[in-house]
Amino acid sequence: MKDRSDLQAILNRIDGRGYKAYKELKGSYDFRDFRLIVDHVQGDPYAAPSRVRVTIPQAQAGFARAHYSTPVRRLALEDFLTRAFHRAAGRTAKGHRGIGKSGLIGIDCGGQEVLERTALFVSDREVEARFVMGLPARGRTILGRDAQEMFLNELPEIVTRSLYYRSLDEKALKTHLHVVEDQTFIREALDVEGLVAFVADGTVLPRRTGIDDRPLTDHPVSFVSPDSLRRSFTTPNRGTVHGMGIPRGITLIVGGGFHGKSTLLNALNRAVYPHIPGDGREYVVTDPTAVKIRAEDGRSVAGVDISPFIQNLPFGKETDFFSTPNASGSTSQAANIMEALEMGSRLLLIDEDTSATNFMIRDERMQALVAKEKEPITPFVDKVRQLREEFGVSTLLVMGGSGDYLDCADRVLLMEAYRPADVTDQARAVVQTHASRRRREGGARFGAIRMRAPLPEGFDPSSGKREVRIDARGVQEILFGRETIELSAVEQLVDISQTRAIGDLIHYYSENHAKSGTSLQEGLARSLRDLQERGLDLLSPYRLGCYAMPRLFEVAAAINRMRSLQIKGSSRPADGSTREGKK
Ligand code: ADP
Ligand code: MG
């Protein structure tokens, strides 16, 4: 095997030559303390940076089994080390060393959430870090000396500072492991406790800005549970944690504008993932099947049975196999709900801010003016209880603007100056004194939640010359063959590396588990099981360091938004509507 001096010799030799000469670097090098593996060398200074790995035998890295003996601990340790590497690179690497990405040393460490990634692996055998390096050049000329600096000085320094147990902040590591473990413990215990969510006292809910997910530093009001909802969990590490437990059922969050309703709901929709220490939401947890539902006019819908909410559309357009390239606010929200239910969601999170009004409410006066026969929409207010009673699905709803939901809520929280009060009794009294003459609509039962089976031929990843062209172009956009999948309304997708994994997972699913007749739910569940068992590396032969684990719901969300999606039983892809060929 080549060693450090061989690498140095190559860099000496190719200094000043054309960029392509960097290709010679590909291979493994023994650096004594660690092994360096150059997997892929970029073609030019502006291309995606080169892919590099470092492995260290566990005996040298020095982590104790207790640091990674359970899946949760391993996840937390890997996350911690990835962030440590990222910080060390930020401190050590000079960065700009020429044009394009020259000088970059970067690892995919994510934001506030802790997700399973391919950036770093810890096992009994070794610690492996995968990262990228921008090989330096001026024009197209190799800067061999800068490359030597990077490989022979910066990189060993980064590795030494971040991947060995002895060089890490032991207390911070412990906190990281403990916090992630405790959150996961509470999330797993929610169900037994009959809860769908938990927010610990002392939580900092608000974020710095709409695009900065770090905690608000400017006098945040910390969370305090109302006494009636206060619950506690005895966690493995932090002892007893007190806070607000939201029981199953229908919970309404009311309150004046600007009193923190949406902020609470947003924290809950993110709390399907663990958060890092210091985030402020460390002890906010939500049922892992929670799905944020919103209106999303313009989206494509393929073969979804939205008839529980929508029937008798004009021009006889069917709604039990509803397809459209351009959904309205209400039909998109109905489809979003039905698709979440199809995938097995047990908790819907809905905010009036991002809902279609006519989907949410239809009040007494409107009922008097517009006959039910003339209104295709059965509002959610008439369906939310049936969903609970017939399917055991809970709803958490922010609704400051309509009192009609008071009739069907199991409990009502009033947000006032960022703190919740339990006003369930007052709400009951209001229902008594201000009786509504609104009639229930939409029948005595919810209706069917239908499983759909996509046709494998609807997934074509090819484009032009390339047989497979799949890429993430930001957190909210996937390029899949000739199609661009738009995910800006999929709020629980939090990391571009999840998006990237989803793109490739769609391809994997279509090739392996979309066989004739398998439901989308079953096919995706199998695909994700494969990922869990065999790792995210299943998605690529190249040992990429830039995948993060998505949830079933977001994978389904991406598929459901594909304009080329074909559902068994439909004669055409999302093209408007037709009953022909329907099974
Ligand atoms: P609502 O949905 O009730 O209208 P929001 O949740 O949008 O209110 O919150 C309004 C503003 O208050 C936002 O700018 C948010 O960052 C801020 N905010 C929310 N919760 C807190 C808190 N606990 N402490 C300080 N500011 C907060
Ligand atoms: Mg709001």
Coordinates of C-alpha atoms and ligand atoms in Angstrom, one line a residue:
M1 CA 0.0 0.0 0.0
K2 CA 1.1 3.5 -0.7
D3 CA 1.9 5.8 2.2
R4 CA 2.1 9.4 3.1
S5 CA 5.4 9.9 1.3
D6 CA 4.0 8.5 -1.9
L7 CA 1.2 11.0 -1.7
Q8 CA 3.7 13.7 -1.2
A9 CA 5.8 12.5 -4.2
I10 CA 2.7 12.5 -6.4
L11 CA 1.8 16.0 -5.4
N12 CA 5.4 17.2 -6.0
R13 CA 5.4 15.6 -9.4
I14 CA 2.1 17.0 -10.6
D15 CA 2.6 20.5 -9.2
G16 CA 2.0 23.0 -12.0
R17 CA 0.5 20.5 -14.4
G18 CA -3.0 20.4 -15.8
Y19 CA -5.9 19.7 -13.5
K20 CA -6.5 16.2 -14.8
A21 CA -3.2 15.0 -13.4
Y22 CA -4.9 15.0 -10.0
K23 CA -6.6 11.8 -11.1
E24 CA -3.5 10.0 -10.1
L25 CA -4.4 10.6 -6.5
K26 CA -7.1 8.0 -6.5
G27 CA -6.2 5.2 -4.1
S28 CA -5.4 4.5 -0.4
Y29 CA -2.5 5.8 1.6
D30 CA -1.2 4.7 5.0
F31 CA -0.8 7.7 7.2
R32 CA 0.3 5.6 10.2
D33 CA -2.4 7.0 12.5
F34 CA -5.1 6.6 9.9
R35 CA -5.7 5.5 6.4
L36 CA -6.6 8.0 3.7
I37 CA -8.7 6.9 0.8
V38 CA -9.3 9.1 -2.2
D39 CA -12.4 7.6 -3.8
H40 CA -13.1 10.1 -6.5
V41 CA -11.1 13.0 -8.0
Q42 CA -13.0 16.0 -9.4
G43 CA -12.6 16.7 -13.1
D44 CA -12.1 20.5 -12.7
P45 CA -11.9 23.1 -9.9
Y46 CA -15.6 24.0 -10.3
A47 CA -16.9 20.4 -10.3
A48 CA -18.3 18.7 -7.2
P49 CA -15.3 18.5 -4.9
S50 CA -13.3 15.2 -4.6
R51 CA -14.6 12.5 -2.3
V52 CA -12.2 11.4 0.3
R53 CA -12.4 9.1 3.4
V54 CA -10.4 8.5 6.5
T55 CA -10.5 5.4 8.5
I56 CA -9.0 4.9 12.0
P57 CA -8.9 1.5 13.7
Q58 CA -11.1 1.6 16.8
A59 CA -8.2 0.6 19.0
Q60 CA -6.6 3.9 18.2
A61 CA -9.8 6.0 18.0
G62 CA -10.5 4.8 21.5
F63 CA -14.2 4.9 21.8
A64 CA -15.7 2.6 24.5
R65 CA -18.4 0.2 23.4
A66 CA -20.8 2.0 25.8
H67 CA -20.5 5.0 23.4
Y68 CA -22.1 3.1 20.6
S69 CA -23.6 -0.1 22.0
T70 CA -27.2 0.7 21.0
P71 CA -28.5 2.1 17.7
V72 CA -29.4 5.4 19.4
R73 CA -26.1 5.9 21.0
R74 CA -24.3 5.0 17.8
L75 CA -26.4 7.6 15.9
A76 CA -25.6 10.2 18.5
L77 CA -21.9 9.4 18.6
E78 CA -21.7 9.5 14.8
D79 CA -23.6 12.8 14.8
F80 CA -21.3 14.2 17.4
L81 CA -18.1 13.2 15.5
T82 CA -19.4 14.6 12.3
R83 CA -20.0 18.0 13.9
A84 CA -16.6 17.8 15.6
F85 CA -15.0 17.1 12.2
H86 CA -16.9 20.0 10.7
R87 CA -15.8 22.4 13.5
A88 CA -12.2 21.2 13.3
A89 CA -12.2 21.7 9.5
G90 CA -13.6 25.2 10.0
R91 CA -10.8 26.1 12.4
T92 CA -8.0 24.3 10.6
A93 CA -8.6 24.4 6.8
K94 CA -7.5 27.7 5.2
G95 CA -10.3 27.4 2.7
H96 CA -9.9 29.5 -0.4
R97 CA -6.8 28.4 -2.1
G98 CA -7.4 29.3 -5.7
I99 CA -10.5 29.2 -7.9
G100 CA -13.7 27.3 -7.6
K101 CA -13.8 25.0 -4.6
S102 CA -10.1 25.0 -4.2
G103 CA -9.1 24.6 -0.5
L104 CA -12.4 23.3 0.8
I105 CA -12.5 20.5 3.3
G106 CA -16.2 19.8 4.1
I107 CA -18.3 17.1 5.8
D108 CA -22.1 16.7 5.7
C109 CA -23.0 17.5 9.2
G110 CA -26.6 18.8 9.0
G111 CA -28.5 21.4 11.0
Q112 CA -30.4 21.2 14.3
E113 CA -31.7 17.7 13.8
V114 CA -29.8 14.5 14.4
L115 CA -30.2 12.2 11.5
E116 CA -28.7 8.9 10.4
R117 CA -26.1 9.8 7.8
T118 CA -23.4 8.3 5.6
A119 CA -20.8 11.0 6.6
L120 CA -19.4 9.0 9.4
F121 CA -19.5 5.5 10.8
V122 CA -18.4 4.0 14.1
S123 CA -18.0 0.3 14.5
D124 CA -16.0 -2.1 16.7
R125 CA -13.5 -2.2 13.9
E126 CA -13.0 1.5 13.0
V127 CA -14.2 5.0 12.7
E128 CA -14.7 6.1 9.1
A129 CA -15.3 9.7 8.0
R130 CA -16.4 10.6 4.5
F131 CA -15.9 14.2 3.4
V132 CA -15.0 16.3 0.4
M133 CA -11.9 18.2 -0.6
G134 CA -11.6 20.9 -3.2
L135 CA -8.3 20.1 -4.9
P136 CA -6.6 23.5 -5.4
A137 CA -5.9 25.1 -8.7
R138 CA -5.1 28.4 -10.3
G139 CA -6.8 28.5 -13.6
R140 CA -6.5 24.8 -14.6
T141 CA -3.1 24.5 -13.1
I142 CA -2.5 22.3 -10.1
L143 CA -1.4 24.0 -7.0
G144 CA 0.6 21.1 -5.7
R145 CA 2.0 22.9 -2.6
D146 CA -1.4 23.9 -1.5
A147 CA -2.6 20.4 -2.0
Q148 CA 0.3 19.2 0.2
E149 CA -0.7 21.7 2.9
M150 CA -4.2 20.3 2.8
F151 CA -3.4 16.6 2.7
L152 CA -0.3 16.5 4.9
N153 CA -1.0 19.3 7.4
E154 CA -4.6 20.3 7.6
L155 CA -6.2 17.0 7.2
P156 CA -4.2 15.2 9.9
E157 CA -4.8 18.1 12.2
I158 CA -8.6 17.9 11.6
V159 CA -8.6 14.1 12.1
T160 CA -6.5 14.4 15.3
R161 CA -8.8 17.1 16.7
S162 CA -12.1 15.4 16.0
L163 CA -12.0 11.6 15.5
Y164 CA -10.1 10.4 18.6
Y165 CA -11.9 10.0 21.9
R166 CA -9.0 11.5 23.8
S167 CA -9.1 14.8 21.9
L168 CA -12.8 15.4 22.3
D169 CA -14.7 17.4 25.0
E170 CA -15.9 14.4 27.0
K171 CA -18.6 16.3 28.7
A172 CA -20.1 17.6 25.5
L173 CA -19.9 14.1 24.0
K174 CA -21.7 12.7 27.0
T175 CA -24.4 15.4 26.8
H176 CA -24.9 14.7 23.1
L177 CA -25.4 11.0 23.7
H178 CA -27.6 11.5 26.7
V179 CA -29.8 14.1 25.1
V180 CA -30.5 12.1 22.0
E181 CA -31.0 8.9 24.0
D182 CA -33.5 10.7 26.3
Q183 CA -35.5 12.2 23.5
T184 CA -35.7 8.8 21.8
F185 CA -36.8 7.3 25.0
I186 CA -39.6 9.7 25.5
R187 CA -40.7 9.4 21.8
E188 CA -40.9 5.6 22.3
A189 CA -42.8 6.0 25.6
L190 CA -45.4 8.5 24.3
D191 CA -47.7 5.8 22.9
V192 CA -47.8 3.8 26.1
E193 CA -48.6 7.0 28.0
G194 CA -51.5 7.7 25.6
L195 CA -49.8 10.9 24.3
V196 CA -49.1 12.2 20.9
A197 CA -46.6 14.9 21.9
F198 CA -44.6 16.2 24.8
V199 CA -43.1 19.6 25.4
A200 CA -40.8 19.9 28.4
D201 CA -40.9 22.9 30.7
G202 CA -38.1 25.2 29.9
T203 CA -38.2 24.5 26.2
V204 CA -37.2 27.3 23.9
L205 CA -39.6 27.1 21.0
P206 CA -39.0 30.1 18.8
R207 CA -36.3 30.2 16.1
R208 CA -34.0 33.0 15.2
T209 CA -35.5 33.8 11.9
G210 CA -37.7 32.1 9.3
I211 CA -34.6 30.8 7.6
D212 CA -32.4 30.3 10.6
D213 CA -33.4 27.3 12.6
R214 CA -31.2 28.0 15.6
P215 CA -32.9 29.1 18.8
L216 CA -34.0 32.7 19.3
T217 CA -31.5 34.4 21.5
D218 CA -33.4 37.6 22.0
H219 CA -35.4 37.0 25.2
P220 CA -37.3 33.9 24.3
V221 CA -40.1 33.1 26.7
S222 CA -39.5 29.6 27.9
F223 CA -42.2 27.0 27.8
V224 CA -44.4 26.2 30.9
S225 CA -47.0 23.5 30.8
P226 CA -50.5 24.1 32.1
D227 CA -50.9 22.1 35.4
S228 CA -53.8 20.0 34.0
L229 CA -51.6 18.6 31.2
R230 CA -48.4 18.3 33.1
R231 CA -46.8 14.9 32.8
S232 CA -43.4 13.5 33.6
F233 CA -41.0 11.0 32.1
T234 CA -38.2 9.3 34.0
T235 CA -35.5 9.4 31.4
P236 CA -32.4 7.2 31.3
N237 CA -30.0 10.1 31.7
R238 CA -31.6 13.3 32.8
G239 CA -33.8 11.9 35.5
T240 CA -37.4 13.2 35.6
V241 CA -38.4 15.6 32.9
H242 CA -41.6 17.5 33.4
G243 CA -43.7 19.1 30.7
M244 CA -46.9 19.2 28.8
G245 CA -48.2 15.9 27.5
I246 CA -50.7 16.2 24.7
P247 CA -53.1 13.2 24.9
R248 CA -54.5 11.4 21.9
G249 CA -57.6 12.9 20.4
I250 CA -58.4 16.3 19.0
T251 CA -56.4 19.2 20.5
L252 CA -57.2 22.7 19.5
I253 CA -54.6 25.5 19.9
V254 CA -56.3 28.9 20.0
G255 CA -55.3 32.3 20.9
G256 CA -54.7 35.8 19.5
G257 CA -52.5 36.4 16.6
F258 CA -48.8 36.6 17.4
H259 CA -49.1 34.7 20.6
G260 CA -47.0 31.7 19.5
K261 CA -49.4 29.2 18.1
S262 CA -47.6 28.5 14.9
T263 CA -44.3 28.4 16.7
L264 CA -45.5 25.7 18.9
L265 CA -46.9 23.7 16.0
N266 CA -43.7 24.1 14.0
A267 CA -41.7 22.8 16.9
L268 CA -44.0 19.8 17.1
N269 CA -43.7 19.0 13.4
R270 CA -39.9 19.0 13.7
A271 CA -40.0 16.9 16.8
V272 CA -40.3 13.7 14.9
Y273 CA -36.5 14.0 14.8
P274 CA -34.1 14.4 17.8
H275 CA -32.5 17.8 18.2
I276 CA -28.9 18.6 19.3
P277 CA -28.1 19.9 22.7
G278 CA -28.5 23.7 22.8
D279 CA -31.3 23.7 20.3
G280 CA -33.9 24.5 22.9
R281 CA -36.2 21.8 21.7
E282 CA -34.2 18.9 23.1
Y283 CA -37.2 17.6 25.0
V284 CA -39.9 18.3 22.5
V285 CA -41.0 15.0 21.0
T286 CA -43.8 14.1 18.7
D287 CA -45.4 10.8 17.5
P288 CA -43.0 9.6 14.8
T289 CA -45.9 9.2 12.4
A290 CA -47.0 12.9 12.7
V291 CA -47.5 14.6 9.4
K292 CA -47.9 18.3 8.9
I293 CA -50.8 18.9 6.6
R294 CA -51.4 22.0 4.5
A295 CA -53.0 23.4 1.4
E296 CA -50.8 23.2 -1.6
D297 CA -52.6 24.5 -4.6
G298 CA -51.0 23.7 -7.9
R299 CA -49.6 20.3 -6.9
S300 CA -50.2 17.2 -8.9
V301 CA -52.4 14.4 -7.5
A302 CA -52.6 10.9 -8.9
G303 CA -55.5 8.5 -8.2
V304 CA -56.2 9.5 -4.6
D305 CA -59.6 8.8 -3.0
I306 CA -60.5 12.2 -1.6
S307 CA -64.2 11.3 -1.4
P308 CA -64.3 11.6 2.4
F309 CA -63.9 15.3 1.9
I310 CA -64.9 16.1 -1.7
Q311 CA -67.7 14.8 -3.7
N312 CA -69.8 15.8 -6.7
L313 CA -67.3 18.1 -8.3
P314 CA -68.6 20.1 -11.3
F315 CA -68.5 18.3 -14.6
G316 CA -68.8 14.9 -12.9
K317 CA -65.1 14.8 -12.1
E318 CA -64.7 11.8 -9.9
T319 CA -63.2 12.1 -6.4
D320 CA -62.7 8.5 -5.3
F321 CA -59.9 8.2 -7.9
F322 CA -58.9 11.8 -8.1
S323 CA -56.2 13.0 -10.4
T324 CA -55.2 16.5 -11.4
P325 CA -52.1 18.3 -12.6
N326 CA -53.2 21.4 -10.7
A327 CA -55.0 20.8 -7.4
S328 CA -56.9 23.6 -5.7
G329 CA -56.3 24.6 -2.1
S330 CA -59.0 22.4 -0.8
T331 CA -58.4 19.4 -3.0
S332 CA -54.7 19.5 -2.3
Q333 CA -55.3 19.6 1.4
A334 CA -57.7 16.7 1.1
A335 CA -55.1 14.8 -0.9
N336 CA -52.4 15.6 1.6
I337 CA -54.5 14.2 4.4
M338 CA -55.6 11.0 2.5
E339 CA -52.0 10.3 1.5
A340 CA -50.7 10.7 5.1
L341 CA -53.4 8.3 6.3
E342 CA -52.6 5.9 3.5
M343 CA -49.0 5.8 4.8
G344 CA -50.2 5.2 8.4
S345 CA -50.0 8.5 10.0
R346 CA -51.6 8.6 13.5
L347 CA -51.3 12.3 14.0
L348 CA -52.2 15.2 11.7
L349 CA -50.7 18.6 12.4
I350 CA -52.7 21.5 10.9
D351 CA -52.2 25.2 11.0
E352 CA -54.9 27.6 9.9
D353 CA -52.1 29.9 8.5
T354 CA -51.4 27.3 5.8
S355 CA -54.9 25.8 5.3
A356 CA -57.6 26.4 2.8
T357 CA -60.4 28.1 4.6
N358 CA -63.2 26.3 2.7
F359 CA -61.6 23.0 3.5
M360 CA -61.5 23.8 7.2
I361 CA -64.8 25.5 7.9
R362 CA -68.3 26.0 6.5
D363 CA -70.3 28.0 9.0
E364 CA -74.0 28.2 9.8
R365 CA -74.7 31.1 7.5
M366 CA -72.8 29.7 4.6
Q367 CA -74.8 26.5 5.1
A368 CA -78.0 28.6 4.9
L369 CA -76.9 30.3 1.7
V370 CA -75.2 27.5 -0.2
A371 CA -77.1 24.2 -0.2
K372 CA -75.0 21.1 0.6
E373 CA -75.8 19.7 -2.9
K374 CA -74.0 22.7 -4.4
E375 CA -70.9 22.4 -2.1
P376 CA -68.6 19.5 -3.0
I377 CA -66.5 20.0 0.1
T378 CA -67.2 18.5 3.4
P379 CA -65.1 20.6 5.8
F380 CA -62.5 19.0 8.0
V381 CA -64.6 20.1 11.0
D382 CA -67.1 17.4 10.2
K383 CA -64.6 14.7 9.7
V384 CA -62.0 15.2 12.4
R385 CA -64.0 13.2 15.0
Q386 CA -64.8 10.4 12.7
L387 CA -61.1 10.1 11.9
R388 CA -60.4 9.8 15.6
E389 CA -63.2 7.4 16.4
E390 CA -63.0 5.1 13.3
F391 CA -59.2 5.2 12.7
G392 CA -57.7 6.3 15.9
V393 CA -56.0 9.2 14.2
S394 CA -55.4 12.3 16.4
T395 CA -55.3 15.9 15.2
L396 CA -53.5 18.9 16.6
L397 CA -55.0 22.0 15.1
V398 CA -54.1 25.6 15.3
M399 CA -57.3 27.5 14.8
G400 CA -57.7 31.0 16.2
G401 CA -60.2 32.1 13.6
S402 CA -63.3 29.8 13.9
G403 CA -65.1 28.6 17.0
D404 CA -66.8 25.8 15.1
Y405 CA -64.0 23.5 16.1
L406 CA -64.9 24.0 19.8
D407 CA -67.7 21.5 19.3
C408 CA -65.4 18.6 18.4
A409 CA -62.2 19.3 20.4
D410 CA -61.2 17.0 23.2
R411 CA -59.1 19.8 24.7
V412 CA -58.4 23.4 24.0
L413 CA -55.2 25.2 24.7
L414 CA -55.1 28.9 24.7
M415 CA -51.7 30.5 23.8
E416 CA -51.2 33.7 25.6
A417 CA -47.9 35.5 25.5
Y418 CA -46.2 32.3 24.3
R419 CA -47.5 30.1 27.1
P420 CA -50.4 27.7 26.9
A421 CA -53.4 27.6 29.3
D422 CA -55.8 24.7 29.3
V423 CA -59.2 26.3 28.6
T424 CA -61.1 23.2 27.8
D425 CA -63.7 23.9 30.5
Q426 CA -64.3 27.4 29.4
A427 CA -64.6 26.2 25.8
R428 CA -67.3 23.7 26.9
A429 CA -69.1 26.6 28.6
V430 CA -68.9 28.7 25.4
V431 CA -70.3 25.7 23.4
Q432 CA -73.3 25.7 25.9
T433 CA -74.0 29.4 26.0
H434 CA -73.3 30.1 22.3
A435 CA -74.9 27.0 20.8
S436 CA -74.2 26.8 17.1
R437 CA -77.0 25.9 14.7
R438 CA -74.5 24.6 12.3
R439 CA -75.6 21.2 10.9
R440 CA -73.1 18.3 10.6
E441 CA -72.5 17.4 7.0
G442 CA -70.8 14.6 5.1
G443 CA -72.5 11.6 6.5
A444 CA -72.1 9.5 9.6
R445 CA -68.9 7.8 8.6
F446 CA -65.5 9.0 7.5
G447 CA -65.2 6.9 4.4
A448 CA -62.5 4.7 3.1
I449 CA -58.7 5.1 3.3
R450 CA -57.6 3.5 0.1
M451 CA -54.2 2.0 -0.7
R452 CA -52.8 2.8 -4.1
A453 CA -50.4 0.8 -6.2
P454 CA -48.1 2.8 -8.4
L455 CA -47.0 1.3 -11.8
P456 CA -43.2 0.8 -12.0
E457 CA -43.2 2.2 -15.5
G458 CA -44.2 5.6 -14.1
F459 CA -40.7 6.0 -12.7
D460 CA -38.3 6.9 -15.4
P461 CA -35.0 8.2 -14.1
S462 CA -33.4 8.7 -17.5
S463 CA -32.8 11.9 -19.2
G464 CA -31.1 12.6 -22.5
K465 CA -28.0 10.6 -22.7
R466 CA -28.0 9.5 -19.2
E467 CA -29.7 6.4 -18.1
V468 CA -30.1 7.6 -14.5
R469 CA -30.2 11.2 -13.7
I470 CA -31.3 11.9 -10.1
D471 CA -30.2 14.7 -8.0
A472 CA -31.3 17.0 -5.1
R473 CA -31.2 20.7 -6.1
G474 CA -31.9 22.0 -2.6
V475 CA -33.9 20.6 0.3
Q476 CA -37.1 21.1 -1.6
E477 CA -36.4 19.9 -5.1
I478 CA -35.5 16.6 -6.7
L479 CA -34.4 16.2 -10.3
F480 CA -35.7 12.7 -11.3
G481 CA -35.0 12.0 -15.0
R482 CA -36.8 14.6 -16.9
E483 CA -39.0 15.6 -14.0
T484 CA -38.5 18.2 -11.3
I485 CA -40.3 17.2 -8.1
E486 CA -41.3 20.2 -6.1
L487 CA -41.3 19.7 -2.3
S488 CA -41.6 23.2 -0.9
A489 CA -44.8 22.3 1.0
V490 CA -43.3 19.2 2.5
E491 CA -42.3 20.9 5.8
Q492 CA -40.9 17.9 7.6
L493 CA -38.2 17.4 5.0
V494 CA -35.4 19.1 6.8
D495 CA -32.1 18.3 5.1
I496 CA -30.8 18.2 1.6
S497 CA -29.2 14.9 2.3
Q498 CA -32.6 13.4 3.0
T499 CA -33.8 14.9 -0.2
R500 CA -30.9 13.3 -2.1
A501 CA -31.6 9.9 -0.4
I502 CA -35.3 10.2 -1.4
G503 CA -34.4 10.8 -5.0
D504 CA -32.3 7.6 -5.1
L505 CA -34.7 5.7 -2.9
I506 CA -37.5 6.3 -5.4
H507 CA -35.4 4.7 -8.0
Y508 CA -34.5 1.8 -5.7
Y509 CA -38.2 1.4 -4.8
S510 CA -39.4 1.4 -8.4
E511 CA -36.8 -1.3 -9.3
N512 CA -37.2 -3.5 -6.3
H513 CA -40.6 -3.0 -4.5
A514 CA -43.0 -1.5 -6.9
K515 CA -43.8 -4.8 -8.5
S516 CA -47.3 -5.3 -9.8
G517 CA -49.9 -4.7 -7.3
T518 CA -47.8 -3.9 -4.3
S519 CA -49.2 -0.9 -2.5
L520 CA -47.2 2.2 -2.2
Q521 CA -47.2 1.9 1.6
E522 CA -46.0 -1.7 1.5
G523 CA -43.4 -1.0 -1.2
L524 CA -41.9 2.0 0.6
A525 CA -42.0 0.3 4.0
R526 CA -40.0 -2.6 2.5
S527 CA -37.5 -0.2 0.8
L528 CA -37.0 1.6 4.1
R529 CA -36.5 -1.7 5.9
D530 CA -33.8 -2.5 3.4
L531 CA -32.2 0.8 4.2
Q532 CA -32.4 0.2 7.9
E533 CA -30.9 -3.2 7.6
R534 CA -28.2 -2.6 5.0
G535 CA -27.5 1.0 5.5
L536 CA -28.0 4.1 3.3
D537 CA -25.0 2.9 1.2
L538 CA -27.5 0.7 -0.5
L539 CA -28.5 3.7 -2.5
S540 CA -25.2 4.2 -4.3
P541 CA -22.2 2.1 -5.2
Y542 CA -19.9 5.0 -4.5
R543 CA -19.7 5.3 -0.7
L544 CA -21.1 8.8 -0.8
G545 CA -20.9 10.8 2.4
C546 CA -24.0 12.8 1.7
Y547 CA -27.1 10.8 2.4
A548 CA -29.4 11.2 5.4
M549 CA -32.3 9.0 6.4
P550 CA -35.7 10.2 5.4
R551 CA -39.0 9.2 6.9
L552 CA -41.5 7.0 5.0
F553 CA -43.9 10.0 4.8
E554 CA -41.5 12.3 3.0
V555 CA -40.5 9.6 0.5
A556 CA -44.2 9.1 -0.2
A557 CA -44.7 12.8 -0.4
A558 CA -42.1 13.1 -3.1
I559 CA -43.6 10.2 -5.1
N560 CA -47.1 11.6 -4.7
R561 CA -46.0 14.9 -6.2
M562 CA -44.4 13.3 -9.3
R563 CA -46.2 14.5 -12.4
S564 CA -45.4 11.2 -14.1
L565 CA -46.8 9.0 -11.3
Q566 CA -49.2 6.4 -12.6
I567 CA -51.5 4.5 -10.2
K568 CA -52.8 1.1 -11.0
G569 CA -56.3 1.6 -12.2
S570 CA -55.8 4.9 -13.9
S571 CA -55.5 4.9 -17.7
R572 CA -53.4 8.0 -17.9
P573 CA -50.9 9.7 -15.5
A574 CA -52.2 12.7 -13.5
D575 CA -53.9 14.2 -16.5
G576 CA -57.2 15.5 -15.4
S577 CA -59.7 12.8 -14.7
T578 CA -61.1 9.8 -16.3
R579 CA -62.9 6.8 -15.1
E580 CA -61.8 4.5 -17.9
G581 CA -59.7 1.6 -17.0
K582 CA -60.4 2.1 -13.3
K583 CA -60.4 -1.2 -11.4
Ligands
ADP1 P1 -49.3 33.0 16.0 O1 -49.2 31.8 15.2 O2 -50.0 32.8 17.3 O3 -49.8 34.2 15.2 P2 -46.4 32.9 15.9 O4 -46.1 31.5 16.4 O5 -46.3 33.1 14.5 O6 -47.8 33.4 16.4 O7 -45.4 33.8 16.7 C1 -45.3 35.2 16.5 C2 -44.0 35.7 16.8 O8 -43.6 35.5 18.2 C3 -42.9 35.1 16.0 O9 -42.0 36.1 15.5 C4 -42.2 34.2 17.0 O10 -40.8 34.0 16.7 C5 -42.3 34.9 18.3 N1 -42.4 33.9 19.4 C6 -43.1 32.7 19.4 N2 -42.9 32.1 20.5 C7 -42.0 32.8 21.3 C8 -41.4 32.7 22.6 N3 -41.7 31.6 23.3 N4 -40.6 33.6 23.0 C9 -40.4 34.7 22.2 N5 -40.9 34.9 21.0 C10 -41.7 34.0 20.5
MG2 MG -49.8 31.5 13.2

